[in-house]
Every structure is written in C-alpha cells, then in structure tokens.
Short mmCIF file of C-alpha atoms and ligand atoms in Angstrom, two decimals:
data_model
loop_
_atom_site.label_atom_id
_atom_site.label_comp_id
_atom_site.label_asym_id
_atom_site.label_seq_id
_atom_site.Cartn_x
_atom_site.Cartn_y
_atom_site.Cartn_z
CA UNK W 1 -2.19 108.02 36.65
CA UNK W 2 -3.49 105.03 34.53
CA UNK W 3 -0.46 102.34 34.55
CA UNK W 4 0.44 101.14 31.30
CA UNK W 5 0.68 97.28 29.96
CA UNK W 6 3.95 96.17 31.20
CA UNK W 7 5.18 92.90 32.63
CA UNK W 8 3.35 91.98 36.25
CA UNK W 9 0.09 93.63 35.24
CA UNK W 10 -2.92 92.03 35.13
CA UNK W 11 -4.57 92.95 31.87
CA UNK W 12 -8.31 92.71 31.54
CA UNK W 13 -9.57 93.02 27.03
CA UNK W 14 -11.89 92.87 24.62
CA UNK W 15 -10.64 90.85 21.52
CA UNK W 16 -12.35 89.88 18.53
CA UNK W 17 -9.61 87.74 16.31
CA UNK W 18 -10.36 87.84 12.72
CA UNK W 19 -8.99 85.92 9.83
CA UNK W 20 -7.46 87.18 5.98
CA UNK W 21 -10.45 85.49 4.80
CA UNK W 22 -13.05 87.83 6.91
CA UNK W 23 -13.93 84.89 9.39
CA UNK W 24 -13.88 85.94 13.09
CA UNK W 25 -12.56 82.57 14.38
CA UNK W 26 -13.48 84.10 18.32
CA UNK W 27 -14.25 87.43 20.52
CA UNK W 28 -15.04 88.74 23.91
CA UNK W 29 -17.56 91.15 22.70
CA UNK W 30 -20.81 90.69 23.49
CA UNK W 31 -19.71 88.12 26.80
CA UNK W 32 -17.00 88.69 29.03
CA UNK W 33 -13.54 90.48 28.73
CA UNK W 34 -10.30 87.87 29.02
CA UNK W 35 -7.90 89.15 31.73
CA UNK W 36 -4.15 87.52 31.05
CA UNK W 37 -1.13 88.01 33.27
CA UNK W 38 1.28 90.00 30.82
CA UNK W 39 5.04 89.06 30.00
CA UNK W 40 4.07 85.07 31.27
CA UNK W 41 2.80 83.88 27.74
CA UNK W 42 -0.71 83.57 28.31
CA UNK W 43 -1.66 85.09 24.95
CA UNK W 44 0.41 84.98 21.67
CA UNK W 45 3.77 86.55 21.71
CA UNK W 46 2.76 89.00 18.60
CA UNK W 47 -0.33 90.40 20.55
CA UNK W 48 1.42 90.51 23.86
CA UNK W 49 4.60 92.32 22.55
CA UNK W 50 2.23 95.20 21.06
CA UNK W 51 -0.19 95.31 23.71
CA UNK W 52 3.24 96.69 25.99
CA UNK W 53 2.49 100.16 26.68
CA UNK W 54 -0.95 100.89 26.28
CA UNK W 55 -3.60 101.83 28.63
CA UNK W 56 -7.14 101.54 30.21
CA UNK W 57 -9.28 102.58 27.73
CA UNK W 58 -7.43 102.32 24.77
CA UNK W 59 -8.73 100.64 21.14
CA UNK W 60 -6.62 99.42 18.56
CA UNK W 61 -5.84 96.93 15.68
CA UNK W 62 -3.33 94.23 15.95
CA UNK W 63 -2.21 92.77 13.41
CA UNK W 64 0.34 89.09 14.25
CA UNK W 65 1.51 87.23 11.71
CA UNK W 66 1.71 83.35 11.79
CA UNK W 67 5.41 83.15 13.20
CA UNK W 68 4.45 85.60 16.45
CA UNK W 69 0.88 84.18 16.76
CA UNK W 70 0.20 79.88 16.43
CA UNK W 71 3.63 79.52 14.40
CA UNK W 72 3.87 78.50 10.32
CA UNK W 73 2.15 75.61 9.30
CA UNK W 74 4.50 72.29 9.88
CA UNK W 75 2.94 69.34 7.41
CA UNK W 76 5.98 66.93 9.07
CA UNK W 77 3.66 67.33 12.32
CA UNK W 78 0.73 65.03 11.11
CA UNK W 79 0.46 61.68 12.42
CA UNK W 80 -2.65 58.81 12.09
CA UNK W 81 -3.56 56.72 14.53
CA UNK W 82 -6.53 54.00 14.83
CA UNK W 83 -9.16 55.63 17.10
CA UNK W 84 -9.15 53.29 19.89
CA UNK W 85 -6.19 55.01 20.91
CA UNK W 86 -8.77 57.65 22.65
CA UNK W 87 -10.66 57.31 25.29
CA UNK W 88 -13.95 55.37 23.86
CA UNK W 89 -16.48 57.46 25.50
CA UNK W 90 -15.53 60.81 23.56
CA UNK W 91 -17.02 61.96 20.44
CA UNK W 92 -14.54 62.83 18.41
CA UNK W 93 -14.15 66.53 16.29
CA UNK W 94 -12.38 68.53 13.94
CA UNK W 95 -10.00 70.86 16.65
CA UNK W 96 -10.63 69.38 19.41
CA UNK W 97 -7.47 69.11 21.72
CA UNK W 98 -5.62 66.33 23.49
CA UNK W 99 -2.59 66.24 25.49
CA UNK W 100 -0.26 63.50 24.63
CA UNK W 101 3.54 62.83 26.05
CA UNK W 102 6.18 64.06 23.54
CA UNK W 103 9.64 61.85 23.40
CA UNK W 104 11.26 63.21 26.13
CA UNK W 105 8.26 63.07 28.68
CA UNK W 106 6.83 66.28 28.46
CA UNK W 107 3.01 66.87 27.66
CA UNK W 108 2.57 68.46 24.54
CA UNK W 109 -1.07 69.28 22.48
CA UNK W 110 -2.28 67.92 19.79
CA UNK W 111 -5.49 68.91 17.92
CA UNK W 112 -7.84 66.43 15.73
CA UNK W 113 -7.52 67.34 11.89
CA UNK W 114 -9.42 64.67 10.19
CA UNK W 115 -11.56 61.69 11.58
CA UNK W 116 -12.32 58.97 8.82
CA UNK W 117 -13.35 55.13 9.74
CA UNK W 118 -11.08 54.09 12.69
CA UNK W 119 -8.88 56.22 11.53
CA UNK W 120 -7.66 59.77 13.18
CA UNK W 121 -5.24 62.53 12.06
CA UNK W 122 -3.49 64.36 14.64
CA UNK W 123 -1.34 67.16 14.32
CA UNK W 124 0.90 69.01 16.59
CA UNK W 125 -0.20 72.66 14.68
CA UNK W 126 -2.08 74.48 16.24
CA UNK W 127 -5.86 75.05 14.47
CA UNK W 128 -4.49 78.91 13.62
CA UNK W 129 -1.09 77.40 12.65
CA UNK W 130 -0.14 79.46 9.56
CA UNK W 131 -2.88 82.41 9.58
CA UNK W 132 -2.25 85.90 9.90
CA UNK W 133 -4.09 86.91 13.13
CA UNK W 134 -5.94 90.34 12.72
CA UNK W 135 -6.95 91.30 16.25
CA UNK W 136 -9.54 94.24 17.92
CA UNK W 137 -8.47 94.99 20.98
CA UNK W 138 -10.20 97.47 23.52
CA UNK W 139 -8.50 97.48 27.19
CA UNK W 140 -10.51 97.29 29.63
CA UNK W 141 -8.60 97.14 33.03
CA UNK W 142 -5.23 97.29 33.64
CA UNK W 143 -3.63 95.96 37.33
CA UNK W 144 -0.77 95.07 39.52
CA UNK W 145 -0.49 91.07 39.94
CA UNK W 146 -0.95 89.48 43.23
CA UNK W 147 1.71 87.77 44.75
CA UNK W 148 -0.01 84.07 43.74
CA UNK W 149 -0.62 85.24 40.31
CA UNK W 150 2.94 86.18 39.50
CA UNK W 151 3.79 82.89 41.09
CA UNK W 152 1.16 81.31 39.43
CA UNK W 153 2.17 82.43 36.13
CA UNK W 154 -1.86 83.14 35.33
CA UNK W 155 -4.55 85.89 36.22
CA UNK W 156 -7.08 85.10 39.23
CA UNK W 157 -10.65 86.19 38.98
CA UNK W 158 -12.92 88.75 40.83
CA UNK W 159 -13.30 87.08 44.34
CA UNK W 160 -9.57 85.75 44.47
CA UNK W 161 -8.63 82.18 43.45
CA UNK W 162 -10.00 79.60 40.25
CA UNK W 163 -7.96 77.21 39.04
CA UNK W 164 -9.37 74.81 35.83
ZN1 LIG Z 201 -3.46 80.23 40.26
#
C-alpha cells in the first residue's frame, strides 16, 4: 500500500509556484524534485496542511493565500540603513537575504528591497509577503523519516547525510 502524506514522512515533489499575475516566481520541473520532512515547517503551512493525505503519484493544484504562505504584507517592517553596515565585499540585490539578530537575540531574516547611494532598505517580509501562492504539485516519493531526520527537523539526501 502507498503511505499517504502525514507527519514523519519524507515527501519528495514537483512544484511550480505561480503568481495572480501569471509569473512563475520558481519550480522543480525540468531539474530536480524538493523532498521536505512533513509536519516540521519546511514548506509553507498552506501547502503543507493540503499536501496531508495524498499519495505517490498524485497531481494537484494548491492554491495558499498570503496569511498560510509568506504572511500579509507588514509596511511597519521596513528599515534603512547606510550600506557599510554589510559586509563590503558583497554585491548587493533586490531579495537577497541576510540574517540579522532581532531584540531579544534571536536570528531573524531580512531581505534587500531597495539599494539607492549608500543607502539600503531592508525589510523583515518576506519577497512573497502578501501574494496569493498558486502551486502545481506532482508527488513524487513518499517515505518514513530516519531517525536523524526527525531529529534533525529536515530531509537527508540519497546517500544519507548533507547539511548546508
Ligand atoms: Zn540533518
């Protein structure tokens, strides 16, 4: 019998994530399939809560709006700050991440929304903050979790461990 999603299961997908304005902002097809440990938060909570259930083999169309995908939009979240706060020896982009230290110590991401002069815009929303998330999904494997990936909180690859 095929197991179903369900929390403790490696889950190996396609995804192609397209936005309301016809964009695909990034997919699996065509390279290879994302596995994620399911019920540990490795993907959005919108996708993971309707991916519960289903099975090896199965397509479908998910559809997460902005609260249960990269949350709504918070404009209080913007901050600017002279660019030699960051490291001098990075070129510096529209979405690219960095982690900072939040105000009780704990490491939180910010992304880079606007770079003028000496001058950067960070914001605590993520790049999809706000956007309807319209995902195709095709499963491709479905698994029990090792012991070190439930502790882990994260899916290993073929051949056993990778860390980033
Ligand atoms: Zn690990």
């Amino acid at each position: 019998m095929k197991p179903a999603i369900a929390d403790g299961h490696v889950v190996t997908i396609h995804y192609r994530l397209t936005l309301d304005d016809g964009s695909v902002a990034d997919q699996s097809f065509g390279g290879e399939p994302m596995p994620y440990l399911h019920g540990s938060q490795n993907i959005v909570p919108g996708l993971e809560r309707q991916l519960a259930g289903k099975k090896i083999g199965d397509k479908l169309e998910v559809v997460v709006p902005a609260n249960e995908g990269y949350g709504e939009y918070d404009p209080a979240a913007e901050q600017t700050v002279p660019k030699s706060q960051f490291p001098p020896n990075v070129e510096l982009t529209v979405g690219m991440a960095f982690q900072t230290r939040g105000r009780n110590g704990q490491t939180m991401p910010v992304y880079v929304r606007a770079v003028k002069d000496d001058q950067v815009t960070v914001t605590a929303n993520h790049p999809l903050a706000g956007q309807r998330l319209n995902f195709t999904i095709e499963v491709v494997d479905v698994r029990r979790a090792t012991a070190d990936e439930k502790k882990h909180g994260h899916a290993h690859g073929p051949g056993g461990h990778h860390h980033h």
